[in-house]
């Protein structure tokens, strides 16, 4: 009896994994060149070389396709429980790793400019939880008395994300010490 060899990471077969990677790559390419509105089953089929019938078997429409690919693209960020400068640095660095990646930067830029209902929902569902890690860290610090009350008002989250996006736009790649430098600049203003 012939068994299908499964990928060790998530149980998908090698052919399924290869197809998923082609689809994901095509979606990223189309978003990068045409924005989210350019992502259609036909366009992804054309760019990926994956048959339309295969795509329609997996996804009912472009929204399901985008949602499935988003799960692969947007990394999760673990919570940080140590409310210290070092913990703050780790949270910023995790956000830097997620949002400073070339393709993620392009996706985020398109998402923040989008105003159609699907993309607003998509932005909230996939970007929101990543930013919530920093927000939760700050709120916990305020509740513990480690951080000033203003640290939990949302402005620090916007400052950090804005700094990441602007810095990655200005520089091709952020150095690893960038997160440490930003955390050290912000910490004196939020520490109690």
mmCIF file with all atom_site columns, C-alpha atoms in Angstrom:
data_model
loop_
_atom_site.group_PDB
_atom_site.id
_atom_site.type_symbol
_atom_site.label_atom_id
_atom_site.label_alt_id
_atom_site.label_comp_id
_atom_site.label_asym_id
_atom_site.label_entity_id
_atom_site.label_seq_id
_atom_site.pdbx_PDB_ins_code
_atom_site.Cartn_x
_atom_site.Cartn_y
_atom_site.Cartn_z
_atom_site.occupancy
_atom_site.B_iso_or_equiv
_atom_site.pdbx_formal_charge
_atom_site.auth_seq_id
_atom_site.auth_comp_id
_atom_site.auth_asym_id
_atom_site.auth_atom_id
_atom_site.pdbx_PDB_model_num
ATOM 1   C CA . UNK A 1 1   ? 0.000   0.000  0.000   1.00 0.00 ? 1   UNK A CA 1
ATOM 2   C CA . UNK A 1 2   ? 1.316   3.392  -1.011  1.00 0.00 ? 2   UNK A CA 1
ATOM 3   C CA . UNK A 1 3   ? 1.129   6.143  1.610   1.00 0.00 ? 3   UNK A CA 1
ATOM 4   C CA . UNK A 1 4   ? 1.334   9.811  0.951   1.00 0.00 ? 4   UNK A CA 1
ATOM 5   C CA . UNK A 1 5   ? 4.321   11.368 2.668   1.00 0.00 ? 5   UNK A CA 1
ATOM 6   C CA . UNK A 1 6   ? 3.228   14.228 4.921   1.00 0.00 ? 6   UNK A CA 1
ATOM 7   C CA . UNK A 1 7   ? 5.097   17.413 5.618   1.00 0.00 ? 7   UNK A CA 1
ATOM 8   C CA . UNK A 1 8   ? 6.424   17.297 9.175   1.00 0.00 ? 8   UNK A CA 1
ATOM 9   C CA . UNK A 1 9   ? 5.337   20.852 9.964   1.00 0.00 ? 9   UNK A CA 1
ATOM 10  C CA . UNK A 1 10  ? 1.598   20.689 9.425   1.00 0.00 ? 10  UNK A CA 1
ATOM 11  C CA . UNK A 1 11  ? 0.525   17.394 7.939   1.00 0.00 ? 11  UNK A CA 1
ATOM 12  C CA . UNK A 1 12  ? 0.116   18.565 4.333   1.00 0.00 ? 12  UNK A CA 1
ATOM 13  C CA . UNK A 1 13  ? 1.421   16.245 1.628   1.00 0.00 ? 13  UNK A CA 1
ATOM 14  C CA . UNK A 1 14  ? 4.418   17.411 -0.408  1.00 0.00 ? 14  UNK A CA 1
ATOM 15  C CA . UNK A 1 15  ? 2.313   18.035 -3.541  1.00 0.00 ? 15  UNK A CA 1
ATOM 16  C CA . UNK A 1 16  ? -0.281  19.951 -1.502  1.00 0.00 ? 16  UNK A CA 1
ATOM 17  C CA . UNK A 1 17  ? 2.449   21.976 0.203   1.00 0.00 ? 17  UNK A CA 1
ATOM 18  C CA . UNK A 1 18  ? 4.064   22.805 -3.165  1.00 0.00 ? 18  UNK A CA 1
ATOM 19  C CA . UNK A 1 19  ? 0.717   23.947 -4.560  1.00 0.00 ? 19  UNK A CA 1
ATOM 20  C CA . UNK A 1 20  ? -0.002  26.017 -1.442  1.00 0.00 ? 20  UNK A CA 1
ATOM 21  C CA . UNK A 1 21  ? 3.396   27.698 -1.778  1.00 0.00 ? 21  UNK A CA 1
ATOM 22  C CA . UNK A 1 22  ? 2.720   28.546 -5.436  1.00 0.00 ? 22  UNK A CA 1
ATOM 23  C CA . UNK A 1 23  ? -0.650  30.029 -4.505  1.00 0.00 ? 23  UNK A CA 1
ATOM 24  C CA . UNK A 1 24  ? 0.784   32.014 -1.595  1.00 0.00 ? 24  UNK A CA 1
ATOM 25  C CA . UNK A 1 25  ? 3.626   33.338 -3.736  1.00 0.00 ? 25  UNK A CA 1
ATOM 26  C CA . UNK A 1 26  ? 1.210   34.356 -6.500  1.00 0.00 ? 26  UNK A CA 1
ATOM 27  C CA . UNK A 1 27  ? -1.104  36.145 -4.065  1.00 0.00 ? 27  UNK A CA 1
ATOM 28  C CA . UNK A 1 28  ? 1.839   38.071 -2.617  1.00 0.00 ? 28  UNK A CA 1
ATOM 29  C CA . UNK A 1 29  ? 3.015   38.991 -6.115  1.00 0.00 ? 29  UNK A CA 1
ATOM 30  C CA . UNK A 1 30  ? -0.425  40.157 -7.227  1.00 0.00 ? 30  UNK A CA 1
ATOM 31  C CA . UNK A 1 31  ? -0.949  42.213 -4.051  1.00 0.00 ? 31  UNK A CA 1
ATOM 32  C CA . UNK A 1 32  ? 2.491   43.756 -4.477  1.00 0.00 ? 32  UNK A CA 1
ATOM 33  C CA . UNK A 1 33  ? 1.825   44.773 -8.072  1.00 0.00 ? 33  UNK A CA 1
ATOM 34  C CA . UNK A 1 34  ? -1.952  45.349 -8.202  1.00 0.00 ? 34  UNK A CA 1
ATOM 35  C CA . UNK A 1 35  ? -3.114  45.680 -4.603  1.00 0.00 ? 35  UNK A CA 1
ATOM 36  C CA . UNK A 1 36  ? -5.766  43.549 -2.933  1.00 0.00 ? 36  UNK A CA 1
ATOM 37  C CA . UNK A 1 37  ? -8.327  44.382 -5.598  1.00 0.00 ? 37  UNK A CA 1
ATOM 38  C CA . UNK A 1 38  ? -6.149  42.602 -8.164  1.00 0.00 ? 38  UNK A CA 1
ATOM 39  C CA . UNK A 1 39  ? -6.402  39.278 -6.335  1.00 0.00 ? 39  UNK A CA 1
ATOM 40  C CA . UNK A 1 40  ? -8.886  37.172 -8.273  1.00 0.00 ? 40  UNK A CA 1
ATOM 41  C CA . UNK A 1 41  ? -9.037  33.441 -8.820  1.00 0.00 ? 41  UNK A CA 1
ATOM 42  C CA . UNK A 1 42  ? -8.220  33.960 -12.516 1.00 0.00 ? 42  UNK A CA 1
ATOM 43  C CA . UNK A 1 43  ? -5.225  36.216 -11.798 1.00 0.00 ? 43  UNK A CA 1
ATOM 44  C CA . UNK A 1 44  ? -3.808  33.898 -9.119  1.00 0.00 ? 44  UNK A CA 1
ATOM 45  C CA . UNK A 1 45  ? -4.223  30.945 -11.471 1.00 0.00 ? 45  UNK A CA 1
ATOM 46  C CA . UNK A 1 46  ? -2.395  32.830 -14.220 1.00 0.00 ? 46  UNK A CA 1
ATOM 47  C CA . UNK A 1 47  ? 0.500   33.902 -11.981 1.00 0.00 ? 47  UNK A CA 1
ATOM 48  C CA . UNK A 1 48  ? 0.850   30.635 -10.034 1.00 0.00 ? 48  UNK A CA 1
ATOM 49  C CA . UNK A 1 49  ? 0.247   28.141 -12.821 1.00 0.00 ? 49  UNK A CA 1
ATOM 50  C CA . UNK A 1 50  ? -2.276  26.382 -10.560 1.00 0.00 ? 50  UNK A CA 1
ATOM 51  C CA . UNK A 1 51  ? -5.453  25.417 -12.403 1.00 0.00 ? 51  UNK A CA 1
ATOM 52  C CA . UNK A 1 52  ? -8.569  27.485 -11.728 1.00 0.00 ? 52  UNK A CA 1
ATOM 53  C CA . UNK A 1 53  ? -10.444 24.269 -10.941 1.00 0.00 ? 53  UNK A CA 1
ATOM 54  C CA . UNK A 1 54  ? -7.933  23.502 -8.180  1.00 0.00 ? 54  UNK A CA 1
ATOM 55  C CA . UNK A 1 55  ? -8.338  26.993 -6.752  1.00 0.00 ? 55  UNK A CA 1
ATOM 56  C CA . UNK A 1 56  ? -12.140 26.783 -6.863  1.00 0.00 ? 56  UNK A CA 1
ATOM 57  C CA . UNK A 1 57  ? -12.054 23.380 -5.141  1.00 0.00 ? 57  UNK A CA 1
ATOM 58  C CA . UNK A 1 58  ? -10.182 25.000 -2.258  1.00 0.00 ? 58  UNK A CA 1
ATOM 59  C CA . UNK A 1 59  ? -11.736 28.464 -2.148  1.00 0.00 ? 59  UNK A CA 1
ATOM 60  C CA . UNK A 1 60  ? -15.264 29.603 -2.979  1.00 0.00 ? 60  UNK A CA 1
ATOM 61  C CA . UNK A 1 61  ? -14.119 33.119 -3.830  1.00 0.00 ? 61  UNK A CA 1
ATOM 62  C CA . UNK A 1 62  ? -11.234 35.558 -3.653  1.00 0.00 ? 62  UNK A CA 1
ATOM 63  C CA . UNK A 1 63  ? -12.051 36.454 -0.055  1.00 0.00 ? 63  UNK A CA 1
ATOM 64  C CA . UNK A 1 64  ? -11.610 32.856 1.110   1.00 0.00 ? 64  UNK A CA 1
ATOM 65  C CA . UNK A 1 65  ? -8.376  32.717 -0.882  1.00 0.00 ? 65  UNK A CA 1
ATOM 66  C CA . UNK A 1 66  ? -7.061  35.916 0.732   1.00 0.00 ? 66  UNK A CA 1
ATOM 67  C CA . UNK A 1 67  ? -8.077  34.727 4.180   1.00 0.00 ? 67  UNK A CA 1
ATOM 68  C CA . UNK A 1 68  ? -6.333  31.366 3.763   1.00 0.00 ? 68  UNK A CA 1
ATOM 69  C CA . UNK A 1 69  ? -3.163  32.977 2.470   1.00 0.00 ? 69  UNK A CA 1
ATOM 70  C CA . UNK A 1 70  ? -3.222  35.557 5.273   1.00 0.00 ? 70  UNK A CA 1
ATOM 71  C CA . UNK A 1 71  ? -2.905  32.733 7.792   1.00 0.00 ? 71  UNK A CA 1
ATOM 72  C CA . UNK A 1 72  ? 0.351   31.718 6.089   1.00 0.00 ? 72  UNK A CA 1
ATOM 73  C CA . UNK A 1 73  ? 1.718   35.250 5.662   1.00 0.00 ? 73  UNK A CA 1
ATOM 74  C CA . UNK A 1 74  ? 1.033   36.963 8.968   1.00 0.00 ? 74  UNK A CA 1
ATOM 75  C CA . UNK A 1 75  ? 3.054   35.423 11.792  1.00 0.00 ? 75  UNK A CA 1
ATOM 76  C CA . UNK A 1 76  ? 1.648   35.263 15.285  1.00 0.00 ? 76  UNK A CA 1
ATOM 77  C CA . UNK A 1 77  ? 3.450   37.060 18.097  1.00 0.00 ? 77  UNK A CA 1
ATOM 78  C CA . UNK A 1 78  ? 3.695   35.444 21.517  1.00 0.00 ? 78  UNK A CA 1
ATOM 79  C CA . UNK A 1 79  ? 2.682   37.555 24.507  1.00 0.00 ? 79  UNK A CA 1
ATOM 80  C CA . UNK A 1 80  ? 5.346   39.123 26.697  1.00 0.00 ? 80  UNK A CA 1
ATOM 81  C CA . UNK A 1 81  ? 4.847   38.928 30.457  1.00 0.00 ? 81  UNK A CA 1
ATOM 82  C CA . UNK A 1 82  ? 8.030   40.611 31.694  1.00 0.00 ? 82  UNK A CA 1
ATOM 83  C CA . UNK A 1 83  ? 7.127   44.305 32.029  1.00 0.00 ? 83  UNK A CA 1
ATOM 84  C CA . UNK A 1 84  ? 10.669  45.627 31.792  1.00 0.00 ? 84  UNK A CA 1
ATOM 85  C CA . UNK A 1 85  ? 12.786  47.421 29.222  1.00 0.00 ? 85  UNK A CA 1
ATOM 86  C CA . UNK A 1 86  ? 13.990  43.999 28.039  1.00 0.00 ? 86  UNK A CA 1
ATOM 87  C CA . UNK A 1 87  ? 10.416  42.763 27.654  1.00 0.00 ? 87  UNK A CA 1
ATOM 88  C CA . UNK A 1 88  ? 9.465   45.941 25.793  1.00 0.00 ? 88  UNK A CA 1
ATOM 89  C CA . UNK A 1 89  ? 12.446  45.439 23.486  1.00 0.00 ? 89  UNK A CA 1
ATOM 90  C CA . UNK A 1 90  ? 11.356  41.856 22.753  1.00 0.00 ? 90  UNK A CA 1
ATOM 91  C CA . UNK A 1 91  ? 7.815   42.942 21.852  1.00 0.00 ? 91  UNK A CA 1
ATOM 92  C CA . UNK A 1 92  ? 9.117   45.679 19.549  1.00 0.00 ? 92  UNK A CA 1
ATOM 93  C CA . UNK A 1 93  ? 11.542  43.245 17.939  1.00 0.00 ? 93  UNK A CA 1
ATOM 94  C CA . UNK A 1 94  ? 8.799   40.684 17.313  1.00 0.00 ? 94  UNK A CA 1
ATOM 95  C CA . UNK A 1 95  ? 6.701   43.394 15.670  1.00 0.00 ? 95  UNK A CA 1
ATOM 96  C CA . UNK A 1 96  ? 9.728   44.484 13.625  1.00 0.00 ? 96  UNK A CA 1
ATOM 97  C CA . UNK A 1 97  ? 10.238  40.934 12.393  1.00 0.00 ? 97  UNK A CA 1
ATOM 98  C CA . UNK A 1 98  ? 6.600   40.656 11.303  1.00 0.00 ? 98  UNK A CA 1
ATOM 99  C CA . UNK A 1 99  ? 5.992   44.105 9.841   1.00 0.00 ? 99  UNK A CA 1
ATOM 100 C CA . UNK A 1 100 ? 9.431   44.881 8.390   1.00 0.00 ? 100 UNK A CA 1
ATOM 101 C CA . UNK A 1 101 ? 9.543   41.863 6.065   1.00 0.00 ? 101 UNK A CA 1
ATOM 102 C CA . UNK A 1 102 ? 9.433   43.110 2.449   1.00 0.00 ? 102 UNK A CA 1
ATOM 103 C CA . UNK A 1 103 ? 6.217   41.431 1.403   1.00 0.00 ? 103 UNK A CA 1
ATOM 104 C CA . UNK A 1 104 ? 4.507   42.135 4.716   1.00 0.00 ? 104 UNK A CA 1
ATOM 105 C CA . UNK A 1 105 ? 5.381   45.821 4.441   1.00 0.00 ? 105 UNK A CA 1
ATOM 106 C CA . UNK A 1 106 ? 3.685   45.941 1.039   1.00 0.00 ? 106 UNK A CA 1
ATOM 107 C CA . UNK A 1 107 ? 0.639   44.088 2.362   1.00 0.00 ? 107 UNK A CA 1
ATOM 108 C CA . UNK A 1 108 ? 0.310   46.427 5.320   1.00 0.00 ? 108 UNK A CA 1
ATOM 109 C CA . UNK A 1 109 ? 0.600   49.490 3.089   1.00 0.00 ? 109 UNK A CA 1
ATOM 110 C CA . UNK A 1 110 ? -2.213  48.186 0.888   1.00 0.00 ? 110 UNK A CA 1
ATOM 111 C CA . UNK A 1 111 ? -4.321  47.245 3.916   1.00 0.00 ? 111 UNK A CA 1
ATOM 112 C CA . UNK A 1 112 ? -4.040  50.643 5.565   1.00 0.00 ? 112 UNK A CA 1
ATOM 113 C CA . UNK A 1 113 ? -5.081  52.376 2.347   1.00 0.00 ? 113 UNK A CA 1
ATOM 114 C CA . UNK A 1 114 ? -8.028  50.037 1.773   1.00 0.00 ? 114 UNK A CA 1
ATOM 115 C CA . UNK A 1 115 ? -11.501 51.046 2.745   1.00 0.00 ? 115 UNK A CA 1
ATOM 116 C CA . UNK A 1 116 ? -13.682 48.249 1.419   1.00 0.00 ? 116 UNK A CA 1
ATOM 117 C CA . UNK A 1 117 ? -15.446 46.197 4.057   1.00 0.00 ? 117 UNK A CA 1
ATOM 118 C CA . UNK A 1 118 ? -13.486 42.992 3.474   1.00 0.00 ? 118 UNK A CA 1
ATOM 119 C CA . UNK A 1 119 ? -10.090 44.643 3.889   1.00 0.00 ? 119 UNK A CA 1
ATOM 120 C CA . UNK A 1 120 ? -11.168 46.575 6.958   1.00 0.00 ? 120 UNK A CA 1
ATOM 121 C CA . UNK A 1 121 ? -12.229 43.250 8.482   1.00 0.00 ? 121 UNK A CA 1
ATOM 122 C CA . UNK A 1 122 ? -9.043  41.547 7.268   1.00 0.00 ? 122 UNK A CA 1
ATOM 123 C CA . UNK A 1 123 ? -6.897  44.322 8.730   1.00 0.00 ? 123 UNK A CA 1
ATOM 124 C CA . UNK A 1 124 ? -8.661  44.021 12.078  1.00 0.00 ? 124 UNK A CA 1
ATOM 125 C CA . UNK A 1 125 ? -8.408  40.237 12.122  1.00 0.00 ? 125 UNK A CA 1
ATOM 126 C CA . UNK A 1 126 ? -4.792  39.804 11.078  1.00 0.00 ? 126 UNK A CA 1
ATOM 127 C CA . UNK A 1 127 ? -3.040  43.032 11.983  1.00 0.00 ? 127 UNK A CA 1
ATOM 128 C CA . UNK A 1 128 ? -5.032  43.781 15.131  1.00 0.00 ? 128 UNK A CA 1
ATOM 129 C CA . UNK A 1 129 ? -3.988  40.701 17.128  1.00 0.00 ? 129 UNK A CA 1
ATOM 130 C CA . UNK A 1 130 ? -0.305  41.355 16.413  1.00 0.00 ? 130 UNK A CA 1
ATOM 131 C CA . UNK A 1 131 ? -0.593  44.916 17.669  1.00 0.00 ? 131 UNK A CA 1
ATOM 132 C CA . UNK A 1 132 ? -2.699  43.714 20.606  1.00 0.00 ? 132 UNK A CA 1
ATOM 133 C CA . UNK A 1 133 ? 0.393   41.976 21.996  1.00 0.00 ? 133 UNK A CA 1
ATOM 134 C CA . UNK A 1 134 ? 2.050   45.371 22.478  1.00 0.00 ? 134 UNK A CA 1
ATOM 135 C CA . UNK A 1 135 ? -1.185  46.970 23.696  1.00 0.00 ? 135 UNK A CA 1
ATOM 136 C CA . UNK A 1 136 ? -1.710  44.184 26.267  1.00 0.00 ? 136 UNK A CA 1
ATOM 137 C CA . UNK A 1 137 ? 1.916   44.508 27.416  1.00 0.00 ? 137 UNK A CA 1
ATOM 138 C CA . UNK A 1 138 ? 1.400   48.248 27.985  1.00 0.00 ? 138 UNK A CA 1
ATOM 139 C CA . UNK A 1 139 ? -1.958  47.842 29.750  1.00 0.00 ? 139 UNK A CA 1
ATOM 140 C CA . UNK A 1 140 ? -0.496  45.173 32.056  1.00 0.00 ? 140 UNK A CA 1
ATOM 141 C CA . UNK A 1 141 ? 2.385   47.533 32.836  1.00 0.00 ? 141 UNK A CA 1
ATOM 142 C CA . UNK A 1 142 ? -0.033  50.336 33.680  1.00 0.00 ? 142 UNK A CA 1
ATOM 143 C CA . UNK A 1 143 ? -2.123  48.029 35.897  1.00 0.00 ? 143 UNK A CA 1
ATOM 144 C CA . UNK A 1 144 ? 1.026   46.801 37.666  1.00 0.00 ? 144 UNK A CA 1
ATOM 145 C CA . UNK A 1 145 ? 2.208   50.362 38.242  1.00 0.00 ? 145 UNK A CA 1
ATOM 146 C CA . UNK A 1 146 ? 5.364   49.786 36.176  1.00 0.00 ? 146 UNK A CA 1
ATOM 147 C CA . UNK A 1 147 ? 4.234   52.107 33.379  1.00 0.00 ? 147 UNK A CA 1
ATOM 148 C CA . UNK A 1 148 ? 2.545   55.514 33.420  1.00 0.00 ? 148 UNK A CA 1
ATOM 149 C CA . UNK A 1 149 ? -1.204  55.611 32.743  1.00 0.00 ? 149 UNK A CA 1
ATOM 150 C CA . UNK A 1 150 ? -0.740  57.248 29.323  1.00 0.00 ? 150 UNK A CA 1
ATOM 151 C CA . UNK A 1 151 ? 1.266   54.229 28.116  1.00 0.00 ? 151 UNK A CA 1
ATOM 152 C CA . UNK A 1 152 ? -1.956  52.259 27.703  1.00 0.00 ? 152 UNK A CA 1
ATOM 153 C CA . UNK A 1 153 ? -3.871  54.812 25.638  1.00 0.00 ? 153 UNK A CA 1
ATOM 154 C CA . UNK A 1 154 ? -2.913  53.387 22.225  1.00 0.00 ? 154 UNK A CA 1
ATOM 155 C CA . UNK A 1 155 ? -0.513  56.120 21.160  1.00 0.00 ? 155 UNK A CA 1
ATOM 156 C CA . UNK A 1 156 ? 2.598   54.059 21.962  1.00 0.00 ? 156 UNK A CA 1
ATOM 157 C CA . UNK A 1 157 ? 1.288   51.229 19.764  1.00 0.00 ? 157 UNK A CA 1
ATOM 158 C CA . UNK A 1 158 ? 0.803   53.679 16.902  1.00 0.00 ? 158 UNK A CA 1
ATOM 159 C CA . UNK A 1 159 ? 4.262   55.180 17.485  1.00 0.00 ? 159 UNK A CA 1
ATOM 160 C CA . UNK A 1 160 ? 5.950   51.786 17.393  1.00 0.00 ? 160 UNK A CA 1
ATOM 161 C CA . UNK A 1 161 ? 4.110   50.565 14.299  1.00 0.00 ? 161 UNK A CA 1
ATOM 162 C CA . UNK A 1 162 ? 4.606   53.908 12.586  1.00 0.00 ? 162 UNK A CA 1
ATOM 163 C CA . UNK A 1 163 ? 8.315   53.867 13.377  1.00 0.00 ? 163 UNK A CA 1
ATOM 164 C CA . UNK A 1 164 ? 8.655   50.351 11.971  1.00 0.00 ? 164 UNK A CA 1
ATOM 165 C CA . UNK A 1 165 ? 6.806   51.194 8.768   1.00 0.00 ? 165 UNK A CA 1
ATOM 166 C CA . UNK A 1 166 ? 8.609   54.489 8.179   1.00 0.00 ? 166 UNK A CA 1
ATOM 167 C CA . UNK A 1 167 ? 12.030  53.074 8.995   1.00 0.00 ? 167 UNK A CA 1
ATOM 168 C CA . UNK A 1 168 ? 11.533  50.101 6.679   1.00 0.00 ? 168 UNK A CA 1
ATOM 169 C CA . UNK A 1 169 ? 10.399  52.441 3.932   1.00 0.00 ? 169 UNK A CA 1
ATOM 170 C CA . UNK A 1 170 ? 13.495  54.600 4.348   1.00 0.00 ? 170 UNK A CA 1
ATOM 171 C CA . UNK A 1 171 ? 15.964  51.733 4.791   1.00 0.00 ? 171 UNK A CA 1
ATOM 172 C CA . UNK A 1 172 ? 15.953  48.475 2.881   1.00 0.00 ? 172 UNK A CA 1
ATOM 173 C CA . UNK A 1 173 ? 16.502  46.438 6.033   1.00 0.00 ? 173 UNK A CA 1
ATOM 174 C CA . UNK A 1 174 ? 16.350  47.337 9.700   1.00 0.00 ? 174 UNK A CA 1
ATOM 175 C CA . UNK A 1 175 ? 19.390  46.240 11.685  1.00 0.00 ? 175 UNK A CA 1
ATOM 176 C CA . UNK A 1 176 ? 18.800  43.851 14.566  1.00 0.00 ? 176 UNK A CA 1
ATOM 177 C CA . UNK A 1 177 ? 19.753  46.524 17.137  1.00 0.00 ? 177 UNK A CA 1
ATOM 178 C CA . UNK A 1 178 ? 17.027  48.863 15.824  1.00 0.00 ? 178 UNK A CA 1
ATOM 179 C CA . UNK A 1 179 ? 14.415  47.448 18.227  1.00 0.00 ? 179 UNK A CA 1
ATOM 180 C CA . UNK A 1 180 ? 16.745  47.926 21.171  1.00 0.00 ? 180 UNK A CA 1
ATOM 181 C CA . UNK A 1 181 ? 17.416  51.545 20.178  1.00 0.00 ? 181 UNK A CA 1
ATOM 182 C CA . UNK A 1 182 ? 13.700  52.340 19.807  1.00 0.00 ? 182 UNK A CA 1
ATOM 183 C CA . UNK A 1 183 ? 12.811  50.670 23.114  1.00 0.00 ? 183 UNK A CA 1
ATOM 184 C CA . UNK A 1 184 ? 15.533  52.625 24.946  1.00 0.00 ? 184 UNK A CA 1
ATOM 185 C CA . UNK A 1 185 ? 14.252  55.912 23.456  1.00 0.00 ? 185 UNK A CA 1
ATOM 186 C CA . UNK A 1 186 ? 10.620  55.241 24.391  1.00 0.00 ? 186 UNK A CA 1
ATOM 187 C CA . UNK A 1 187 ? 11.066  53.529 27.755  1.00 0.00 ? 187 UNK A CA 1
ATOM 188 C CA . UNK A 1 188 ? 11.882  56.689 29.781  1.00 0.00 ? 188 UNK A CA 1
ATOM 189 C CA . UNK A 1 189 ? 8.618   58.270 28.587  1.00 0.00 ? 189 UNK A CA 1
ATOM 190 C CA . UNK A 1 190 ? 6.430   55.307 29.569  1.00 0.00 ? 190 UNK A CA 1
ATOM 191 C CA . UNK A 1 191 ? 8.179   53.936 32.674  1.00 0.00 ? 191 UNK A CA 1
ATOM 192 C CA . UNK A 1 192 ? 6.570   54.938 35.994  1.00 0.00 ? 192 UNK A CA 1
#
